[in-house]
Structure formats: C-alpha cells, structure tokens
PDB file of C-alpha atoms in Angstrom:
ATOM      1  CA  MET O   1       7.639 101.784 141.982  1.00 76.00           C
ATOM      2  CA  LYS O   2       6.707 105.007 140.234  1.00 94.00           C
ATOM      3  CA  ILE O   3       8.195 108.313 141.413  1.00 97.00           C
ATOM      4  CA  ARG O   4       5.524 110.669 142.745  1.00 97.00           C
ATOM      5  CA  ALA O   5       7.488 113.462 144.425  1.00 98.00           C
ATOM      6  CA  LEU O   6      10.841 115.165 143.994  1.00 98.00           C
ATOM      7  CA  LEU O   7      13.048 116.919 146.523  1.00 98.00           C
ATOM      8  CA  ILE O   8      15.194 119.474 144.705  1.00 98.00           C
ATOM      9  CA  ASP O   9      18.266 121.316 145.951  1.00 98.00           C
ATOM     10  CA  ILE O  10      18.760 125.014 145.171  1.00 97.00           C
ATOM     11  CA  ASP O  11      22.425 126.048 145.234  1.00 94.00           C
ATOM     12  CA  GLY O  12      24.420 124.325 142.541  1.00 94.00           C
ATOM     13  CA  THR O  13      21.285 122.713 141.130  1.00 98.00           C
ATOM     14  CA  LEU O  14      18.830 125.506 140.282  1.00 98.00           C
ATOM     15  CA  LEU O  15      21.127 128.475 140.879  1.00 96.00           C
ATOM     16  CA  ASP O  16      24.771 128.666 139.791  1.00 94.00           C
ATOM     17  CA  PHE O  17      26.196 129.120 143.251  1.00 88.00           C
ATOM     18  CA  ARG O  18      29.827 128.802 142.178  1.00 89.00           C
ATOM     19  CA  GLN O  19      29.563 131.837 139.937  1.00 91.00           C
ATOM     20  CA  SER O  20      27.887 133.947 142.636  1.00 89.00           C
ATOM     21  CA  GLU O  21      30.394 132.640 145.182  1.00 91.00           C
ATOM     22  CA  ALA O  22      33.352 133.623 142.985  1.00 94.00           C
ATOM     23  CA  LEU O  23      31.942 137.111 142.424  1.00 93.00           C
ATOM     24  CA  GLY O  24      31.268 137.536 146.135  1.00 94.00           C
ATOM     25  CA  ILE O  25      34.689 136.464 147.389  1.00 96.00           C
ATOM     26  CA  SER O  26      36.358 138.536 144.655  1.00 96.00           C
ATOM     27  CA  ALA O  27      34.489 141.609 145.885  1.00 96.00           C
ATOM     28  CA  ILE O  28      35.659 140.909 149.442  1.00 97.00           C
ATOM     29  CA  MET O  29      39.252 140.508 148.256  1.00 97.00           C
ATOM     30  CA  GLU O  30      39.066 143.853 146.484  1.00 97.00           C
ATOM     31  CA  HIS O  31      37.642 145.433 149.645  1.00 97.00           C
ATOM     32  CA  TYR O  32      40.711 144.304 151.577  1.00 97.00           C
ATOM     33  CA  GLY O  33      43.220 145.183 148.865  1.00 97.00           C
ATOM     34  CA  VAL O  34      43.812 141.666 147.583  1.00 97.00           C
ATOM     35  CA  THR O  35      43.909 141.210 143.821  1.00 97.00           C
ATOM     36  CA  PRO O  36      41.311 138.574 142.897  1.00 97.00           C
ATOM     37  CA  THR O  37      42.351 135.680 140.682  1.00 97.00           C
ATOM     38  CA  PRO O  38      40.456 132.608 139.472  1.00 95.00           C
ATOM     39  CA  GLU O  39      42.885 130.474 141.469  1.00 97.00           C
ATOM     40  CA  LEU O  40      42.108 132.314 144.710  1.00 97.00           C
ATOM     41  CA  ALA O  41      38.370 132.115 144.048  1.00 96.00           C
ATOM     42  CA  ALA O  42      38.704 128.361 143.451  1.00 95.00           C
ATOM     43  CA  HIS O  43      40.664 127.978 146.672  1.00 97.00           C
ATOM     44  CA  TYR O  44      37.988 129.864 148.594  1.00 97.00           C
ATOM     45  CA  HIS O  45      35.433 127.428 147.179  1.00 94.00           C
ATOM     46  CA  ASP O  46      37.416 124.554 148.708  1.00 95.00           C
ATOM     47  CA  VAL O  47      37.724 126.352 152.052  1.00 96.00           C
ATOM     48  CA  ASN O  48      34.023 127.165 152.060  1.00 94.00           C
ATOM     49  CA  GLN O  49      33.103 123.566 151.208  1.00 91.00           C
ATOM     50  CA  SER O  50      35.199 122.283 154.093  1.00 95.00           C
ATOM     51  CA  PHE O  51      33.105 124.334 156.522  1.00 94.00           C
ATOM     52  CA  TRP O  52      29.831 123.244 154.897  1.00 92.00           C
ATOM     53  CA  HIS O  53      30.879 119.604 155.207  1.00 90.00           C
ATOM     54  CA  LYS O  54      31.437 120.121 158.930  1.00 93.00           C
ATOM     55  CA  TYR O  55      27.973 121.668 159.138  1.00 91.00           C
ATOM     56  CA  GLU O  56      26.452 118.711 157.295  1.00 89.00           C
ATOM     57  CA  LYS O  57      28.014 116.394 159.867  1.00 88.00           C
ATOM     58  CA  GLY O  58      26.583 118.486 162.699  1.00 90.00           C
ATOM     59  CA  GLU O  59      30.058 119.470 163.908  1.00 94.00           C
ATOM     60  CA  ILE O  60      29.475 123.232 163.631  1.00 93.00           C
ATOM     61  CA  THR O  61      26.526 125.630 163.376  1.00 90.00           C
ATOM     62  CA  ARG O  62      25.515 127.913 160.518  1.00 84.00           C
ATOM     63  CA  ALA O  63      26.905 130.873 162.454  1.00 88.00           C
ATOM     64  CA  GLN O  64      30.256 129.120 162.800  1.00 94.00           C
ATOM     65  CA  ILE O  65      30.483 128.723 159.025  1.00 92.00           C
ATOM     66  CA  ASN O  66      30.481 132.503 158.655  1.00 88.00           C
ATOM     67  CA  GLU O  67      32.765 132.988 161.640  1.00 93.00           C
ATOM     68  CA  GLY O  68      35.300 130.509 160.336  1.00 96.00           C
ATOM     69  CA  ARG O  69      35.481 130.561 156.550  1.00 97.00           C
ATOM     70  CA  TYR O  70      36.654 134.138 156.054  1.00 97.00           C
ATOM     71  CA  PRO O  71      39.449 134.122 158.672  1.00 97.00           C
ATOM     72  CA  ALA O  72      40.561 130.709 157.394  1.00 97.00           C
ATOM     73  CA  PHE O  73      40.833 131.919 153.807  1.00 97.00           C
ATOM     74  CA  PHE O  74      42.237 135.392 154.400  1.00 97.00           C
ATOM     75  CA  GLY O  75      44.498 134.176 157.206  1.00 96.00           C
ATOM     76  CA  GLU O  76      46.451 132.233 154.588  1.00 97.00           C
ATOM     77  CA  LEU O  77      46.962 135.547 152.780  1.00 96.00           C
ATOM     78  CA  GLY O  78      48.074 137.337 155.923  1.00 97.00           C
ATOM     79  CA  VAL O  79      44.987 139.565 155.913  1.00 97.00           C
ATOM     80  CA  THR O  80      42.789 140.275 158.948  1.00 97.00           C
ATOM     81  CA  VAL O  81      39.124 140.697 158.139  1.00 97.00           C
ATOM     82  CA  ASP O  82      35.843 141.608 159.829  1.00 97.00           C
ATOM     83  CA  CYS O  83      33.483 138.645 159.369  1.00 95.00           C
ATOM     84  CA  GLU O  84      30.370 140.819 159.459  1.00 95.00           C
ATOM     85  CA  VAL O  85      31.716 143.051 156.680  1.00 96.00           C
ATOM     86  CA  CYS O  86      32.702 139.992 154.636  1.00 96.00           C
ATOM     87  CA  GLU O  87      29.302 138.391 155.057  1.00 93.00           C
ATOM     88  CA  ARG O  88      27.473 141.579 154.083  1.00 93.00           C
ATOM     89  CA  ILE O  89      29.449 141.895 150.850  1.00 94.00           C
ATOM     90  CA  TYR O  90      29.215 138.176 150.123  1.00 91.00           C
ATOM     91  CA  GLN O  91      25.464 137.893 150.667  1.00 88.00           C
ATOM     92  CA  ASP O  92      24.849 140.792 148.297  1.00 88.00           C
ATOM     93  CA  PHE O  93      26.190 138.648 145.475  1.00 85.00           C
ATOM     94  CA  VAL O  94      24.752 135.321 146.636  1.00 83.00           C
ATOM     95  CA  ASN O  95      21.257 136.715 147.212  1.00 85.00           C
ATOM     96  CA  ASN O  96      20.919 139.513 144.683  1.00 86.00           C
ATOM     97  CA  ARG O  97      23.139 138.720 141.708  1.00 86.00           C
ATOM     98  CA  LEU O  98      21.569 135.415 140.845  1.00 91.00           C
ATOM     99  CA  VAL O  99      22.562 133.215 137.935  1.00 91.00           C
ATOM    100  CA  PRO O 100      20.131 130.377 137.161  1.00 96.00           C
ATOM    101  CA  VAL O 101      21.662 127.097 136.066  1.00 97.00           C
ATOM    102  CA  GLU O 102      21.040 126.558 132.355  1.00 96.00           C
ATOM    103  CA  GLY O 103      17.743 124.777 131.837  1.00 97.00           C
ATOM    104  CA  ALA O 104      16.629 125.032 135.469  1.00 98.00           C
ATOM    105  CA  LYS O 105      13.352 126.834 134.899  1.00 97.00           C
ATOM    106  CA  GLU O 106      12.513 124.665 131.901  1.00 97.00           C
ATOM    107  CA  MET O 107      13.174 121.564 134.007  1.00 98.00           C
ATOM    108  CA  LEU O 108      10.822 122.763 136.754  1.00 98.00           C
ATOM    109  CA  ALA O 109       8.097 123.608 134.237  1.00 98.00           C
ATOM    110  CA  TYR O 110       8.378 120.104 132.797  1.00 98.00           C
ATOM    111  CA  LEU O 111       8.502 118.293 136.158  1.00 98.00           C
ATOM    112  CA  SER O 112       5.733 120.307 137.817  1.00 97.00           C
ATOM    113  CA  GLY O 113       3.186 118.829 135.442  1.00 91.00           C
ATOM    114  CA  LYS O 114       4.161 115.288 136.405  1.00 96.00           C
ATOM    115  CA  TYR O 115       5.311 115.326 140.059  1.00 98.00           C
ATOM    116  CA  SER O 116       4.935 117.158 143.346  1.00 98.00           C
ATOM    117  CA  LEU O 117       8.018 119.339 143.763  1.00 98.00           C
ATOM    118  CA  TYR O 118       9.621 120.281 147.074  1.00 98.00           C
ATOM    119  CA  VAL O 119      12.717 122.311 147.894  1.00 98.00           C
ATOM    120  CA  ALA O 120      15.311 120.624 150.109  1.00 98.00           C
ATOM    121  CA  SER O 121      17.975 123.164 151.065  1.00 96.00           C
ATOM    122  CA  ASN O 122      20.626 123.801 153.693  1.00 93.00           C
ATOM    123  CA  GLY O 123      20.056 127.539 153.687  1.00 81.00           C
ATOM    124  CA  TYR O 124      18.330 130.542 155.202  1.00 78.00           C
ATOM    125  CA  SER O 125      14.537 130.304 154.972  1.00 77.00           C
ATOM    126  CA  VAL O 126      13.664 133.850 153.969  1.00 76.00           C
ATOM    127  CA  LYS O 127      16.612 134.251 151.604  1.00 86.00           C
ATOM    128  CA  GLN O 128      15.949 130.993 149.781  1.00 90.00           C
ATOM    129  CA  ARG O 129      12.340 131.956 149.190  1.00 92.00           C
ATOM    130  CA  GLU O 130      13.323 135.426 148.000  1.00 92.00           C
ATOM    131  CA  ARG O 131      15.953 134.035 145.652  1.00 93.00           C
ATOM    132  CA  LEU O 132      13.569 131.604 143.999  1.00 96.00           C
ATOM    133  CA  LYS O 133      10.971 134.346 143.593  1.00 96.00           C
ATOM    134  CA  LYS O 134      13.507 136.638 141.933  1.00 94.00           C
ATOM    135  CA  VAL O 135      14.297 134.055 139.268  1.00 96.00           C
ATOM    136  CA  GLY O 136      10.671 132.995 138.764  1.00 97.00           C
ATOM    137  CA  MET O 137      10.999 129.480 140.187  1.00 98.00           C
ATOM    138  CA  PHE O 138       9.163 129.732 143.497  1.00 97.00           C
ATOM    139  CA  ASP O 139       5.668 128.907 142.235  1.00 98.00           C
ATOM    140  CA  TYR O 140       6.684 125.524 140.857  1.00 98.00           C
ATOM    141  CA  PHE O 141       7.065 124.139 144.375  1.00 98.00           C
ATOM    142  CA  THR O 142       4.405 122.702 146.658  1.00 97.00           C
ATOM    143  CA  ASP O 143       6.505 123.438 149.750  1.00 97.00           C
ATOM    144  CA  MET O 144      10.031 124.297 150.889  1.00 97.00           C
ATOM    145  CA  PHE O 145      12.102 122.448 153.473  1.00 97.00           C
ATOM    146  CA  VAL O 146      15.051 124.557 154.612  1.00 95.00           C
ATOM    147  CA  SER O 147      17.519 123.563 157.321  1.00 93.00           C
ATOM    148  CA  GLU O 148      17.005 126.796 159.253  1.00 88.00           C
ATOM    149  CA  GLU O 149      13.379 125.728 159.792  1.00 91.00           C
ATOM    150  CA  THR O 150      13.770 121.971 160.071  1.00 92.00           C
ATOM    151  CA  GLY O 151      16.218 122.173 162.969  1.00 91.00           C
ATOM    152  CA  THR O 152      18.567 119.781 161.192  1.00 93.00           C
ATOM    153  CA  GLN O 153      20.257 119.605 157.811  1.00 94.00           C
ATOM    154  CA  LYS O 154      20.995 117.368 154.858  1.00 97.00           C
ATOM    155  CA  PRO O 155      22.280 114.623 154.979  1.00 97.00           C
ATOM    156  CA  GLN O 156      20.821 113.905 158.430  1.00 96.00           C
ATOM    157  CA  LYS O 157      17.905 111.468 158.353  1.00 96.00           C
ATOM    158  CA  GLU O 158      16.005 113.793 160.693  1.00 97.00           C
ATOM    159  CA  PHE O 159      15.912 116.423 157.935  1.00 97.00           C
ATOM    160  CA  PHE O 160      14.140 113.975 155.649  1.00 98.00           C
ATOM    161  CA  ASP O 161      11.838 112.776 158.432  1.00 97.00           C
ATOM    162  CA  TYR O 162      10.726 116.405 158.693  1.00 97.00           C
ATOM    163  CA  CYS O 163      10.099 116.480 154.936  1.00 97.00           C
ATOM    164  CA  PHE O 164       8.077 113.275 154.928  1.00 96.00           C
ATOM    165  CA  ALA O 165       5.939 114.507 157.801  1.00 96.00           C
ATOM    166  CA  ARG O 166       4.863 117.451 155.630  1.00 96.00           C
ATOM    167  CA  MET O 167       4.572 115.885 152.183  1.00 96.00           C
ATOM    168  CA  GLU O 168       1.649 113.785 150.968  1.00 92.00           C
ATOM    169  CA  LYS O 169       0.752 111.472 153.831  1.00 88.00           C
ATOM    170  CA  ASP O 170       0.749 108.261 151.812  1.00 91.00           C
ATOM    171  CA  LEU O 171       4.144 108.794 150.150  1.00 95.00           C
ATOM    172  CA  LYS O 172       6.590 105.920 150.464  1.00 96.00           C
ATOM    173  CA  PRO O 173      10.370 106.529 150.382  1.00 96.00           C
ATOM    174  CA  GLU O 174      10.707 104.573 147.142  1.00 96.00           C
ATOM    175  CA  GLU O 175       8.268 107.021 145.520  1.00 98.00           C
ATOM    176  CA  VAL O 176      10.561 109.988 146.203  1.00 98.00           C
ATOM    177  CA  MET O 177      13.752 111.088 144.468  1.00 98.00           C
ATOM    178  CA  ILE O 178      16.188 113.838 145.429  1.00 98.00           C
ATOM    179  CA  ILE O 179      17.902 115.886 142.712  1.00 98.00           C
ATOM    180  CA  GLY O 180      21.015 117.760 143.763  1.00 98.00           C
ATOM    181  CA  ASP O 181      24.677 118.465 143.164  1.00 97.00           C
ATOM    182  CA  GLY O 182      25.963 117.627 146.630  1.00 96.00           C
ATOM    183  CA  LEU O 183      27.466 114.208 147.246  1.00 96.00           C
ATOM    184  CA  THR O 184      27.785 114.600 151.002  1.00 95.00           C
ATOM    185  CA  SER O 185      24.510 116.475 151.437  1.00 96.00           C
ATOM    186  CA  ASP O 186      21.969 115.532 148.760  1.00 98.00           C
ATOM    187  CA  MET O 187      23.136 112.062 147.748  1.00 98.00           C
ATOM    188  CA  ALA O 188      24.223 110.963 151.204  1.00 97.00           C
ATOM    189  CA  GLY O 189      20.951 112.352 152.542  1.00 97.00           C
ATOM    190  CA  GLY O 190      18.992 110.383 149.987  1.00 98.00           C
ATOM    191  CA  ASN O 191      20.804 107.247 151.080  1.00 98.00           C
ATOM    192  CA  ASN O 192      20.041 107.965 154.731  1.00 97.00           C
ATOM    193  CA  ALA O 193      16.364 108.520 153.938  1.00 97.00           C
ATOM    194  CA  GLY O 194      16.017 105.449 151.716  1.00 97.00           C
ATOM    195  CA  ILE O 195      14.907 107.488 148.693  1.00 98.00           C
ATOM    196  CA  ARG O 196      16.188 107.449 145.135  1.00 98.00           C
ATOM    197  CA  THR O 197      18.974 109.787 144.115  1.00 98.00           C
ATOM    198  CA  CYS O 198      19.808 111.848 141.037  1.00 98.00           C
ATOM    199  CA  TRP O 199      23.257 113.442 141.120  1.00 98.00           C
ATOM    200  CA  PHE O 200      23.621 116.605 139.036  1.00 98.00           C
ATOM    201  CA  ASN O 201      27.334 116.371 138.303  1.00 97.00           C
ATOM    202  CA  ALA O 202      27.819 119.519 136.237  1.00 94.00           C
ATOM    203  CA  TYR O 203      31.596 119.696 136.792  1.00 91.00           C
ATOM    204  CA  GLY O 204      32.530 116.095 136.008  1.00 92.00           C
ATOM    205  CA  GLU O 205      33.532 115.292 139.572  1.00 92.00           C
ATOM    206  CA  THR O 206      34.320 111.824 140.933  1.00 94.00           C
ATOM    207  CA  ASN O 207      32.032 110.134 143.437  1.00 95.00           C
ATOM    208  CA  ASN O 208      34.584 109.727 146.199  1.00 90.00           C
ATOM    209  CA  ALA O 209      32.096 110.061 149.048  1.00 89.00           C
ATOM    210  CA  GLY O 210      31.101 106.412 149.156  1.00 89.00           C
ATOM    211  CA  VAL O 211      27.439 107.156 148.485  1.00 96.00           C
ATOM    212  CA  SER O 212      25.032 105.220 146.283  1.00 96.00           C
ATOM    213  CA  ILE O 213      23.668 107.073 143.250  1.00 98.00           C
ATOM    214  CA  ASP O 214      20.743 105.827 141.174  1.00 97.00           C
ATOM    215  CA  VAL O 215      21.100 108.307 138.302  1.00 97.00           C
ATOM    216  CA  GLU O 216      23.898 110.684 137.309  1.00 98.00           C
ATOM    217  CA  ILE O 217      23.293 113.604 134.949  1.00 98.00           C
ATOM    218  CA  HIS O 218      25.601 116.314 133.631  1.00 98.00           C
ATOM    219  CA  SER O 219      22.967 118.774 132.422  1.00 98.00           C
ATOM    220  CA  LEU O 220      19.454 119.479 133.620  1.00 98.00           C
ATOM    221  CA  GLU O 221      18.123 118.718 130.149  1.00 97.00           C
ATOM    222  CA  GLU O 222      18.879 115.041 130.826  1.00 98.00           C
ATOM    223  CA  ILE O 223      16.078 114.992 133.396  1.00 97.00           C
ATOM    224  CA  ARG O 224      13.605 114.476 130.556  1.00 95.00           C
ATOM    225  CA  GLU O 225      15.314 111.181 129.742  1.00 95.00           C
ATOM    226  CA  ILE O 226      14.831 109.722 133.220  1.00 94.00           C
ATOM    227  CA  LEU O 227      11.601 111.289 134.502  1.00 96.00           C
TER     228      LEU O 227
END
C-alpha cells in the first residue's frame, strides 16, 4: 500500500544532536575545571543515552534524566556539580547552536510535495518548535507530536495512538512510515504501532535492539531512492 504520511524524528535525524551534545558537555566540563576531550564527550553520549533509554521504557521521567545524567557522568570524574547549572549551559548549545544534518532541509522540501509530514519527538514542545523555526524547517510540517504534550513517549504504542488520532482520519498504519535514527525509540515505536520504518543509520551502527526495519539509509539523500 502506498505511503501517505511520514512521522519524522528531530534530534539525530534533522538536527545533528551529537555535535550539539558534545559542545554542550564540553562547555560544562570547562565550567567545572575539567579538560574536555573527544573521549569524554563520547562517554557522556553513552551515559546520556542510558538515561534516555530508561525514559523510553517509562522507568524514569524527563526531569529524572536531567537529575541523573550529570551526577552520573561527573561522579566518575570525582566532580560534584549543580544539575540546574549544567542544564542551563547544556540547553544553550542544544537549543541555540543548531547544526542541521546534511541534506535535511532538502529532504523535507522534496517530501513535503509528496506526503503529509509530522514531527514525532521525545522532547520539549516549545523548544522543539523554536529549534525547527530557527533552521527553517518548521513550515514543512502539518503538525508536531512531542512527548511533553502526548503524555507518553516513543516507543510506547500510546504515543502513536495519539499521533493517529490527530492525523488524517482515514490513514491506515500501513500508509505511514517513521524516519528516525533511534533504534529503541523510532524503530521500536514503529514496530509497536504497526507502521513502516526507515532507520537513518548515519554512524554505521549495528541493529542490536531486536527491532524490525523496513529500510536502512546512511544519508538523507537516499530518501529520494525509496520515497
């Protein structure tokens, strides 16, 4: 059956979150007198991901991500930090120093003429809207579905039930595809919702999450070959 609508992730798919994340945690390290290194930034990414995976499973709240990730990372370095200070510095980079993924805007311009586009994000409602506006991507979307508003998060089926209740009324699951970089959020969520999946695997990772993937791409330019 023909695809009619696309759910598209933001961080790691449209915006280069890893680069903003590395800049943000490096700024926090400098604030607390720790010399930033690429290895430490990469380790923070792993620590951060571990908290996001717990959030995806419903084991912790968004607030507990912020309360836990900084002490967990800096505790290994023997440094005591103020989570509110860390979050303020971090969000400055994540929200204001935005780096679009190569080809993201071109992909949206191409897809918007063929499909209905919707954001599907585990993020903060206002910030996600502001970020997309800053990089000129907001107007390509018919609507935005953000976990802060939905009351649940990817990969939970309830998140996608919320989306379907607000998309075109006659849409069938097999007419929808999700495009995202997250195995345990986007791809697992697509499986839970019974929709098709497109994994944006920009870093050549291995699918070790046990999720089914319909299409795997390594650059956003490849979207033209499948849609």
